[in-house]
mmCIF file of C-alpha atoms and ligand atoms in Angstrom:
data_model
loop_
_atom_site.group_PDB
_atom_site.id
_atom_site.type_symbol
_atom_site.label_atom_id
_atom_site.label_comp_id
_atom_site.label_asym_id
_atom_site.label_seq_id
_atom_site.Cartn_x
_atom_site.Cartn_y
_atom_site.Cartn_z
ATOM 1 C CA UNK S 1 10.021 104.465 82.459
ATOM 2 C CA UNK S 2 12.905 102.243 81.748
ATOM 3 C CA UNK S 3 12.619 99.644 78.840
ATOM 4 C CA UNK S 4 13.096 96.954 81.906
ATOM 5 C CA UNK S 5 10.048 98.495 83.460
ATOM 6 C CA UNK S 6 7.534 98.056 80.359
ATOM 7 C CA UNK S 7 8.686 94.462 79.445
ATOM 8 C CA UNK S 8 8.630 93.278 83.206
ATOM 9 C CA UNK S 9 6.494 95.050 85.359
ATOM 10 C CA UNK S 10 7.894 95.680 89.002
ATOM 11 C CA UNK S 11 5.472 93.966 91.340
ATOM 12 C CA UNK S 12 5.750 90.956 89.416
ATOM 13 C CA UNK S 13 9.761 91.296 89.473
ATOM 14 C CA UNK S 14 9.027 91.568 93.200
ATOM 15 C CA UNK S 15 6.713 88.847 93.284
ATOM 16 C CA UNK S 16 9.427 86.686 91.194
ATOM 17 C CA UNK S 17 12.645 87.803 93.759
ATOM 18 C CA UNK S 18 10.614 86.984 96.557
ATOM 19 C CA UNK S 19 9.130 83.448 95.107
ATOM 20 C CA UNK S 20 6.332 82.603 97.311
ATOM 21 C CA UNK S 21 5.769 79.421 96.341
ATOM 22 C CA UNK S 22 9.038 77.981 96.658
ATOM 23 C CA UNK S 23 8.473 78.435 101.023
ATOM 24 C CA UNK S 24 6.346 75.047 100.983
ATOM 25 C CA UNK S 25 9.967 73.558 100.039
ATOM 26 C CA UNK S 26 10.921 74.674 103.938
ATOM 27 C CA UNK S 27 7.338 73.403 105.239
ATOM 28 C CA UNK S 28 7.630 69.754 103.657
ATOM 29 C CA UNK S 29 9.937 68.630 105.718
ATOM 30 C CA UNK S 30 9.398 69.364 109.070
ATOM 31 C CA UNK S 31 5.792 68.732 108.348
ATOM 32 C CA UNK S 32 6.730 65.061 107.015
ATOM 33 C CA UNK S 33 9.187 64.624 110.035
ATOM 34 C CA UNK S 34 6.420 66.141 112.706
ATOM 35 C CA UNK S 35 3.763 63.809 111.530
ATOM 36 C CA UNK S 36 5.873 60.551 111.467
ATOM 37 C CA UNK S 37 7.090 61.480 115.053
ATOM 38 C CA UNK S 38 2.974 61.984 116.232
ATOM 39 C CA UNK S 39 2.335 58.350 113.898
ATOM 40 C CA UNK S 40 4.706 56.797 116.089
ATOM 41 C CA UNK S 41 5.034 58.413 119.599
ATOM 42 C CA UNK S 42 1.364 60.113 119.593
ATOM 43 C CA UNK S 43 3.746 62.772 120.631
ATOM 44 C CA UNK S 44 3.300 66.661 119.164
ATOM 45 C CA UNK S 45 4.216 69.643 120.937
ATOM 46 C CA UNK S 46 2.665 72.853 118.512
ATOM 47 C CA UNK S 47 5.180 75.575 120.053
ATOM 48 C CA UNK S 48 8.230 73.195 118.624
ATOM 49 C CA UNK S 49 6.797 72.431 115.475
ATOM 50 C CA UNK S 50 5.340 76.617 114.891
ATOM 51 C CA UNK S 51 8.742 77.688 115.608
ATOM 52 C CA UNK S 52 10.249 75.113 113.706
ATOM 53 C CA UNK S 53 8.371 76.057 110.632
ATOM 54 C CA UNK S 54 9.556 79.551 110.452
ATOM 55 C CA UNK S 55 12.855 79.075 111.681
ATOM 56 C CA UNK S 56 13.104 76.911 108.388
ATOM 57 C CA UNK S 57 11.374 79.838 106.319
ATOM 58 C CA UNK S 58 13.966 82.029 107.462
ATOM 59 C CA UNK S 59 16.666 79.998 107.061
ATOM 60 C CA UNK S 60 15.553 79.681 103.297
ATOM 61 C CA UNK S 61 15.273 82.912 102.689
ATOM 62 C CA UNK S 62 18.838 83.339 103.690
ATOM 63 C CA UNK S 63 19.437 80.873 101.143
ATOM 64 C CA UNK S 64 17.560 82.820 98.224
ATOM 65 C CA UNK S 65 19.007 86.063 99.487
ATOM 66 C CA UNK S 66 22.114 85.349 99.572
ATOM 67 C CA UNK S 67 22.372 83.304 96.253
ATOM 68 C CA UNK S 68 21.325 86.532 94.334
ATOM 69 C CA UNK S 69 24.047 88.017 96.298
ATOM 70 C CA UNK S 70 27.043 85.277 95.446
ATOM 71 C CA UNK S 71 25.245 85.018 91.733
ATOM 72 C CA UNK S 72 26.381 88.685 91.407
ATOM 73 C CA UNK S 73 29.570 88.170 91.817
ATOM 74 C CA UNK S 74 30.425 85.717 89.232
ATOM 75 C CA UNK S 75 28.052 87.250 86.830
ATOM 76 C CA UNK S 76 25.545 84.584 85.621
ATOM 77 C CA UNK S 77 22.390 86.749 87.012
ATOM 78 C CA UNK S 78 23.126 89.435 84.633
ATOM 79 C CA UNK S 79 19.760 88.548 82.653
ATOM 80 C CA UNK S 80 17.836 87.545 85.895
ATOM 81 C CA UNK S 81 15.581 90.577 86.394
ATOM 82 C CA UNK S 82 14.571 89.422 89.704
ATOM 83 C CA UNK S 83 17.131 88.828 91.113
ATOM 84 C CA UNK S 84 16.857 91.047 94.273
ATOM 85 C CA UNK S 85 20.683 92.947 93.238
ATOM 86 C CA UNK S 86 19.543 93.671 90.162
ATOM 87 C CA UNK S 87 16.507 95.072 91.505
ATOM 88 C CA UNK S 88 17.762 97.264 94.247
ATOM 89 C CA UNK S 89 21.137 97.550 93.076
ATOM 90 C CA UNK S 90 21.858 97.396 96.631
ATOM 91 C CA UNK S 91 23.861 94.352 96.948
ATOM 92 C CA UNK S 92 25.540 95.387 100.504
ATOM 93 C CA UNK S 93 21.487 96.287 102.023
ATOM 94 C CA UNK S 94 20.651 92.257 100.187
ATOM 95 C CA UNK S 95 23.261 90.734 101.936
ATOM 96 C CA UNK S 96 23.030 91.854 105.165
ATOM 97 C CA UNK S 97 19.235 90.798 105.185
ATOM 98 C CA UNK S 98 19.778 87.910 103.794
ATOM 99 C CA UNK S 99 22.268 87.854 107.575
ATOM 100 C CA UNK S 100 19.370 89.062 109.182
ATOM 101 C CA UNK S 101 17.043 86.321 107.979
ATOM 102 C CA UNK S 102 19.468 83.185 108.961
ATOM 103 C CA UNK S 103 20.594 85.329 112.188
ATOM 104 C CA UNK S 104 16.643 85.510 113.212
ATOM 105 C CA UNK S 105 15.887 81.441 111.814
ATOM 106 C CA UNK S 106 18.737 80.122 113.638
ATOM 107 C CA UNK S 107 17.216 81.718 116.939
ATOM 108 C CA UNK S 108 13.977 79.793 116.497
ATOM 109 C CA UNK S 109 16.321 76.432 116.303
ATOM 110 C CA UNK S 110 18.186 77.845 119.438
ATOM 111 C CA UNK S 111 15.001 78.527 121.263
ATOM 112 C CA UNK S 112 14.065 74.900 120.372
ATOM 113 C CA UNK S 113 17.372 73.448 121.538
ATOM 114 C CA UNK S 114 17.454 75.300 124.758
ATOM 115 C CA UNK S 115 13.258 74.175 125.372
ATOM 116 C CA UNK S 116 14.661 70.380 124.703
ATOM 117 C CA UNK S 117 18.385 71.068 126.689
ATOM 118 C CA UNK S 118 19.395 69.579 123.810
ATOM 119 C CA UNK S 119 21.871 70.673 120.996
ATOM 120 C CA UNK S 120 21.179 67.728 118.329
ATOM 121 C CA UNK S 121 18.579 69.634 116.313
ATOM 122 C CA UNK S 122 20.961 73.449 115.977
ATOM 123 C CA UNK S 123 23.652 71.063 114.880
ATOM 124 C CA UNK S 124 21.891 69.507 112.296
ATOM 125 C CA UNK S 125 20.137 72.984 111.102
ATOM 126 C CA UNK S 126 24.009 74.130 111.252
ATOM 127 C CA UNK S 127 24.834 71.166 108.883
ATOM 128 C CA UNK S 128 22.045 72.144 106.620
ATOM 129 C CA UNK S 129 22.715 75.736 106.425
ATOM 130 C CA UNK S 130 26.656 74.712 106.005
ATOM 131 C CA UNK S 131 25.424 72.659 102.853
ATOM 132 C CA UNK S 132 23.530 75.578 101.476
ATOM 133 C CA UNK S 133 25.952 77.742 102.068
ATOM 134 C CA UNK S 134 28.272 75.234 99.800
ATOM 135 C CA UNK S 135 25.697 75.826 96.863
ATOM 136 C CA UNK S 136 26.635 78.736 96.221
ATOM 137 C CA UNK S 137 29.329 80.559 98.467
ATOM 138 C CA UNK S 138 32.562 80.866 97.688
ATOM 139 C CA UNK S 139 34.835 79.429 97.897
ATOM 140 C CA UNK S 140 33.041 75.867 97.323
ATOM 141 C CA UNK S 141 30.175 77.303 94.349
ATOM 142 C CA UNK S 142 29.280 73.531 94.274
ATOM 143 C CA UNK S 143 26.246 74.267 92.583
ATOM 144 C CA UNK S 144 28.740 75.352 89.461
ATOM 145 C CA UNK S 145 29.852 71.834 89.773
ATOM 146 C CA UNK S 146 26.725 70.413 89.151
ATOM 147 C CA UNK S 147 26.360 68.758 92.888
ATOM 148 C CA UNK S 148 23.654 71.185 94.021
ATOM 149 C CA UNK S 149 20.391 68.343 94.047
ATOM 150 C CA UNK S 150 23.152 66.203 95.863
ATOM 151 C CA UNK S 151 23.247 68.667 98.513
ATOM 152 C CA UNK S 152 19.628 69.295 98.118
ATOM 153 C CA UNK S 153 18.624 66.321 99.163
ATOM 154 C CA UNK S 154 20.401 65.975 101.794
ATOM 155 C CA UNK S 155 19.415 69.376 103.488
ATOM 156 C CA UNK S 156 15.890 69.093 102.618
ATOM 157 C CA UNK S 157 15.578 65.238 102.913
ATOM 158 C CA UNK S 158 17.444 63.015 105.620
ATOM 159 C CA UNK S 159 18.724 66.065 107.350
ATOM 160 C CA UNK S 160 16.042 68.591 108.028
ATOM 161 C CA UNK S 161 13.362 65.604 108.081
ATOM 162 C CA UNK S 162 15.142 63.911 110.960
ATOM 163 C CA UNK S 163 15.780 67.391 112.776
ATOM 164 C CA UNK S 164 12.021 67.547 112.774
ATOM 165 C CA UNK S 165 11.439 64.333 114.075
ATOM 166 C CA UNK S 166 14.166 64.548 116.628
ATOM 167 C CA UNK S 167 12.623 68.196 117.786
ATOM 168 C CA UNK S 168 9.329 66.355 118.702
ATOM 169 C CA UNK S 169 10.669 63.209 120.048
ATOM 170 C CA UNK S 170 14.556 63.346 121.380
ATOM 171 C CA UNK S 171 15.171 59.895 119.247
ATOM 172 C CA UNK S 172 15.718 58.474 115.557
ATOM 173 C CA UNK S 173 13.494 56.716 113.463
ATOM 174 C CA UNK S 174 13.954 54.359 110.453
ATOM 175 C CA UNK S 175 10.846 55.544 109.066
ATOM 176 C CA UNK S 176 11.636 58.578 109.129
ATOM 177 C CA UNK S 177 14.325 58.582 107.274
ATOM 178 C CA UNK S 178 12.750 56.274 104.796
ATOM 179 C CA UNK S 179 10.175 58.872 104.430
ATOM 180 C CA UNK S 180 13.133 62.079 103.985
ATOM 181 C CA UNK S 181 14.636 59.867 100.926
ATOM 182 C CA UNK S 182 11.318 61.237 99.274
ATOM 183 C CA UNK S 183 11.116 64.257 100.119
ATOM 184 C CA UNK S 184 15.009 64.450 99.277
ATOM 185 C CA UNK S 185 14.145 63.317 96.181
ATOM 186 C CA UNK S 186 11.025 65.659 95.034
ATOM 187 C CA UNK S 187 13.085 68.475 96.383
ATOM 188 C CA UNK S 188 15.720 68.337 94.178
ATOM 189 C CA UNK S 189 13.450 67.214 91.322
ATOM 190 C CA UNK S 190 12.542 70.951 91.683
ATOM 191 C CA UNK S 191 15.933 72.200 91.226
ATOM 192 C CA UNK S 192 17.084 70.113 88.570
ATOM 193 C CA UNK S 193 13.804 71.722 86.488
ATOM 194 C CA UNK S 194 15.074 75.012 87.732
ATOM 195 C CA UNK S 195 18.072 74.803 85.250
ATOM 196 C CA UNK S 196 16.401 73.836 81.650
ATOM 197 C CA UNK S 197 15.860 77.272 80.565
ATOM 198 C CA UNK S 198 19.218 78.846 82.336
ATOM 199 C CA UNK S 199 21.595 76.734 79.882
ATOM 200 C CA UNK S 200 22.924 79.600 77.837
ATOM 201 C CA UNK S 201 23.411 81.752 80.766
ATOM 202 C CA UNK S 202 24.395 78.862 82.959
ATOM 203 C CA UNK S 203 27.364 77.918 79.923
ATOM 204 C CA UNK S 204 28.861 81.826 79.796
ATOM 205 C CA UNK S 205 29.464 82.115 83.527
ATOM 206 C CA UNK S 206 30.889 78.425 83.547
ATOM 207 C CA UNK S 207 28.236 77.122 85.565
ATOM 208 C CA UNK S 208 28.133 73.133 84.897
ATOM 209 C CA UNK S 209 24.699 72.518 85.810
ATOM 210 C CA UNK S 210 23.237 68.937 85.360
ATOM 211 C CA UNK S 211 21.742 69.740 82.117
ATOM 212 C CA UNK S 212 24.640 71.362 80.593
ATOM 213 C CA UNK S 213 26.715 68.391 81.456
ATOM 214 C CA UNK S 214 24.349 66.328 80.258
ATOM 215 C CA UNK S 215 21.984 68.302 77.348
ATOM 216 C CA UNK S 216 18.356 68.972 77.665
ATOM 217 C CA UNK S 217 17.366 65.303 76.367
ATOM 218 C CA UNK S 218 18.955 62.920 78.461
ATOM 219 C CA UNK S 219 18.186 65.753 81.366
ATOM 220 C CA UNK S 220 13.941 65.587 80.954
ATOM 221 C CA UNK S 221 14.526 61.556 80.552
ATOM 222 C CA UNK S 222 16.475 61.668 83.591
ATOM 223 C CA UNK S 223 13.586 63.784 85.125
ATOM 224 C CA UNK S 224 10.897 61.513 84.486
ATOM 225 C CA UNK S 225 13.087 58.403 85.914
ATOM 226 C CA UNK S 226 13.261 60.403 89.198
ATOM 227 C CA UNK S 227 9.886 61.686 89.275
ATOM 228 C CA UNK S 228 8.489 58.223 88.820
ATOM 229 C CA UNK S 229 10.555 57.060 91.376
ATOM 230 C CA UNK S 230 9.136 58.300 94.407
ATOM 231 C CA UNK S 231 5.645 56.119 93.586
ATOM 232 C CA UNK S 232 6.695 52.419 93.599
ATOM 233 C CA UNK S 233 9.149 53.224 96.213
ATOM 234 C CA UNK S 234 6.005 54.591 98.753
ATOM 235 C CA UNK S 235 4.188 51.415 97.640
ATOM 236 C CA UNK S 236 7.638 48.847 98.577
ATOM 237 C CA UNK S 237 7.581 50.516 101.926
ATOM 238 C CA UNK S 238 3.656 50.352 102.676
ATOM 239 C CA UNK S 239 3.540 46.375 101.327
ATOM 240 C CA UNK S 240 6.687 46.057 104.051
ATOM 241 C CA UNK S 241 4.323 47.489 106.037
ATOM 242 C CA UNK S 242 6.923 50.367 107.002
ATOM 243 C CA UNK S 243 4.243 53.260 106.176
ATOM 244 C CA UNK S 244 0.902 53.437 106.769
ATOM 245 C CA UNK S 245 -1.537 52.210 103.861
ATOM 246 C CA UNK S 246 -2.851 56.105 103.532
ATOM 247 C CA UNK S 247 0.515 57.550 103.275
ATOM 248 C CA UNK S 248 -0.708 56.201 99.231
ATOM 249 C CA UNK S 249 -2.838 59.171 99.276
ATOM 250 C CA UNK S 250 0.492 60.571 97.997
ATOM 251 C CA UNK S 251 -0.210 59.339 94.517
ATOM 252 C CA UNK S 252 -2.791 61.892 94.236
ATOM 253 C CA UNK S 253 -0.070 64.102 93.272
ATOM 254 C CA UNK S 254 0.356 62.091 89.708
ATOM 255 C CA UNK S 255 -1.906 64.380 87.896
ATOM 256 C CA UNK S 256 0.846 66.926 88.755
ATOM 257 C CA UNK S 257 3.768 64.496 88.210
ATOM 258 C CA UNK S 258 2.652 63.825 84.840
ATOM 259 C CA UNK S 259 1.841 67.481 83.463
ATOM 260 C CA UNK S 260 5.836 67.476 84.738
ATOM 261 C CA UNK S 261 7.370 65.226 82.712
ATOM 262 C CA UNK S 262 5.073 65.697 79.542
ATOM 263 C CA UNK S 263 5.644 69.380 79.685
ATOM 264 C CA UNK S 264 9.452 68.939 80.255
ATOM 265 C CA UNK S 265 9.593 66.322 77.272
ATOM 266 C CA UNK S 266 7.949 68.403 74.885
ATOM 267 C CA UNK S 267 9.914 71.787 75.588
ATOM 268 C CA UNK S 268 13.068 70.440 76.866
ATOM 269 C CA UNK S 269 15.103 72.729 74.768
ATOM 270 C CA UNK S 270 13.054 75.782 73.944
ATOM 271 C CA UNK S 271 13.836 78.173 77.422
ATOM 272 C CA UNK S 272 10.515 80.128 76.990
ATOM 273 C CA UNK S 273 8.256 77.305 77.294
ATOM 274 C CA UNK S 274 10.343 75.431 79.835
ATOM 275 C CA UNK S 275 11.052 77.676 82.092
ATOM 276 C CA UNK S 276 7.453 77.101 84.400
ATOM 277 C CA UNK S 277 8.243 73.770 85.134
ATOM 278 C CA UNK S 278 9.990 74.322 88.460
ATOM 279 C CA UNK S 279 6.857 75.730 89.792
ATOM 280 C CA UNK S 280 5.079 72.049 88.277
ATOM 281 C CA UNK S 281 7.680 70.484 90.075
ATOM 282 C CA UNK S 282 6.930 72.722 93.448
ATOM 283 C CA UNK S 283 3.185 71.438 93.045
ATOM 284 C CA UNK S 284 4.451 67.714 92.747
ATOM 285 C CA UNK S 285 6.683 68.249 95.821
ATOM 286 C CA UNK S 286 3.583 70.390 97.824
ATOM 287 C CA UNK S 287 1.197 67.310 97.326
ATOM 288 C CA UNK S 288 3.069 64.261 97.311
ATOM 289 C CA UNK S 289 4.440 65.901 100.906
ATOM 290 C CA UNK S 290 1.297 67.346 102.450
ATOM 291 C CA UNK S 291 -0.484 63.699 101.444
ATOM 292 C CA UNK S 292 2.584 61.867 102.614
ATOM 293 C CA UNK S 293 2.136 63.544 105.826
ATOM 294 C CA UNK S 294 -1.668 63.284 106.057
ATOM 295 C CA UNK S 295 -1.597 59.602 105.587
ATOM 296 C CA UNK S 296 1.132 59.236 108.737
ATOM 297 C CA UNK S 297 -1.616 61.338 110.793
ATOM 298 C CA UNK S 298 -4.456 59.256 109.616
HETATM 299 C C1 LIG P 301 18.950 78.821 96.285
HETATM 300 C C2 LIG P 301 18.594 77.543 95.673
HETATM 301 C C3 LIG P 301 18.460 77.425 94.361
HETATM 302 C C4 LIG P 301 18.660 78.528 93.410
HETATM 303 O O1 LIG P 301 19.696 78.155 92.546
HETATM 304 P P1 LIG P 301 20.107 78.986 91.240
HETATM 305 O O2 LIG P 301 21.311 79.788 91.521
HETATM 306 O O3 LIG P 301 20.192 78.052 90.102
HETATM 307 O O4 LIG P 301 18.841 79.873 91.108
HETATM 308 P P2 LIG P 301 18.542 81.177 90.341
HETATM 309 O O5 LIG P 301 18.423 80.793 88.941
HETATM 310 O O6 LIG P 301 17.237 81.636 90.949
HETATM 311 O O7 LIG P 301 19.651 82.152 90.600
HETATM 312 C C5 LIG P 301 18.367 76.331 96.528
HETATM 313 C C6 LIG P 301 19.636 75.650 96.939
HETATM 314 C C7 LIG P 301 19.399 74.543 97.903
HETATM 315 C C8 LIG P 301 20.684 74.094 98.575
HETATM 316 C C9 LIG P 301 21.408 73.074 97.760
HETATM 317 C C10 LIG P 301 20.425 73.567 99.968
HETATM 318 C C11 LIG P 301 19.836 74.602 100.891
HETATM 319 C C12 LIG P 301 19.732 74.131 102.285
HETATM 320 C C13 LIG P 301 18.845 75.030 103.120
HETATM 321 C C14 LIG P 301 19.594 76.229 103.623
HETATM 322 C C15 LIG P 301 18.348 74.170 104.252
HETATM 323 C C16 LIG P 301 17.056 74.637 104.804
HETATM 324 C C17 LIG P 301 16.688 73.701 105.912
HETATM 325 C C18 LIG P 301 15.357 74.028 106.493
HETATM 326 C C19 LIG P 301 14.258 73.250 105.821
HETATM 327 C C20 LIG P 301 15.363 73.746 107.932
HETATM 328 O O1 LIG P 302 14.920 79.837 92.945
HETATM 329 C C1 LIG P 302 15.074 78.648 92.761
HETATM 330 O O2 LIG P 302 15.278 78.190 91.637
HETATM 331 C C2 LIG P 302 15.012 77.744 93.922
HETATM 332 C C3 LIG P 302 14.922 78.270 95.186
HETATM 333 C C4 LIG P 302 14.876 77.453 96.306
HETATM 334 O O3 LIG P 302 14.779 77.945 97.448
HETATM 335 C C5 LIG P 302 14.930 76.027 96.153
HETATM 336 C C6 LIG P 302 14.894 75.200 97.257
HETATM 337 C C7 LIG P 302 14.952 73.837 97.093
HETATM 338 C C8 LIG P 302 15.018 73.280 95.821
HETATM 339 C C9 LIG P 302 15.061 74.094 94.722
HETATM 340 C C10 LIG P 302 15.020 75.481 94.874
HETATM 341 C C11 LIG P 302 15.071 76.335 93.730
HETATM 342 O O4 LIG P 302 15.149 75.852 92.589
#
């Protein structure tokens, strides 16, 4: 048995490449865009939004895949266990399943477009995949830059929310864009978290993540700020009358919201203690979306 093998064991190395949790990041927002489309048009077809769903599962797999792939290469996984390279020390098998993965989730978009005769929602899937593939490929690495919750929310929020809407209904909605800015926004509250406990490793391989740029401190203040945010802007739109009054049912995520920012305040700068609070954030994001989405059904 290798030292690596007694401090980590290998099914929860597995467990940790694979990240289930992180999938309800794909769910949220064709879930959000699916319900806003039945809220206004009474309109839901289930074979759209199934395939829809894991199309978008795929597609993020590709993503994870294929970062542990492009991480490799520029070295700053070297201490990442999990990452799937590291594990198999196969990086040519990872990459072409990562291929696979976006090969199979981009046929469920196709299928989708060809059902609707209608090429708006692969284009926008294209655009979101193009974006992810920014993160991290080379020879953009934007994420090294710092601009990967930019993207993020983009992808995640206005873009994959209104491909979701559009896949139900063939039109736009103001609401439902409305609604992506949040789920944008606790999307990439989940990646920002991701990077408190990577800053040494993040500062060798010259990646300038937003908390090296802008230290640990001003990073969990800036946290809470956008964390917070999401609340009084839900309750702005419902007084415009713009969402539904139980779309507030979103504030039941708060409990999770504020374990978040207390737990990032208080370990900001000690990695080991940190380093859980992207899966705090993934709760925050899994109820304040599932509860957004409720209250557009109710
Ligand atoms: C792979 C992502 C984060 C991991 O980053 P990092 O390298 O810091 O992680 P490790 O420490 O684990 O190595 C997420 C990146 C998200 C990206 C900016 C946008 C992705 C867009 C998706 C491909 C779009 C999916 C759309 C779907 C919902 C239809
Ligand atoms: O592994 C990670 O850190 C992340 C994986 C991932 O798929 C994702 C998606 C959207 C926002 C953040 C993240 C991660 O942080």
């Amino acid at each position: 048995m290798t030292t690596k093998q007694i401090l980590y064991p290998k099914g929860k190395l597995w467990m940790a490449a694979i990240k289930p949790p992180m999938y309800s990041v794909a769910i949220m927002p064709i879930w959000v865009g699916t319900t806003v489309a039945f809220a206004e048009t009474k309109i839901f077809n289930g074979a759209i939004f199934s395939t829809f769903i894991a199309a978008a599962i795929l597609i993020l797999a590709w993503e994870n895949i294929s970062n542990d792939v492009f991480d490799s290469e520029t070295g700053i996984d070297k201490n990442k266990h999990h990452s799937l390279v590291n594990l198999t020390g196969k990086k040519l098998a990872v990459f072409w399943l990562g291929n696979l993965c976006l090969i199979l989730g981009l046929l469920g978009i196709l299928a989708i477009a060809i059902w609707q005769q209608d090429l708006t929602v692969i284009w926008l899937i294209l655009l979101c995949c193009g974006l992810g593939y920014m993160y991290q490929g080379p020879p953009f690495r934007l994420g090294y830059q710092g601009l990967g919750e930019i993207l993020c929310f983009f992808a995640f929020g206005p873009l994959a929310v209104s491909a979701a809407y559009y896949s139900q209904t063939q039109t736009w909605s103001t609401t439902s864009l409305l609604a992506s800015v949040i789920v944008g926004i606790v999307t990439s509250l989940i990646l920002f978290c991701s990077h408190f406990h990577q800053v040494n490793d993040d500062i060798a391989a010259g990646k300038r993540s937003p908390i090296v740029r802008l230290g640990t401190d001003k990073g969990s203040q800036l946290l809470t700020w956008f964390t917070a945010s999401i609340y009084p802007l839900s309750l702005i739109l419902v007084l415009w009358g713009v969402f539904p009054a139980w779309t507030l049912l979103s504030w039941l995520s708060l409990p999770s919201a504020f374990k978040l920012c207390r737990h990032v305040q208080q370990n900001h700068n000690q990695p080991d203690k940190v380093s859980n609070c992207k899966f705090i954030a993934v709760a925050v994001h899994f109820w304040s979306c599932l509860l957004l989405g409720v209250g557009f059904v109710l």
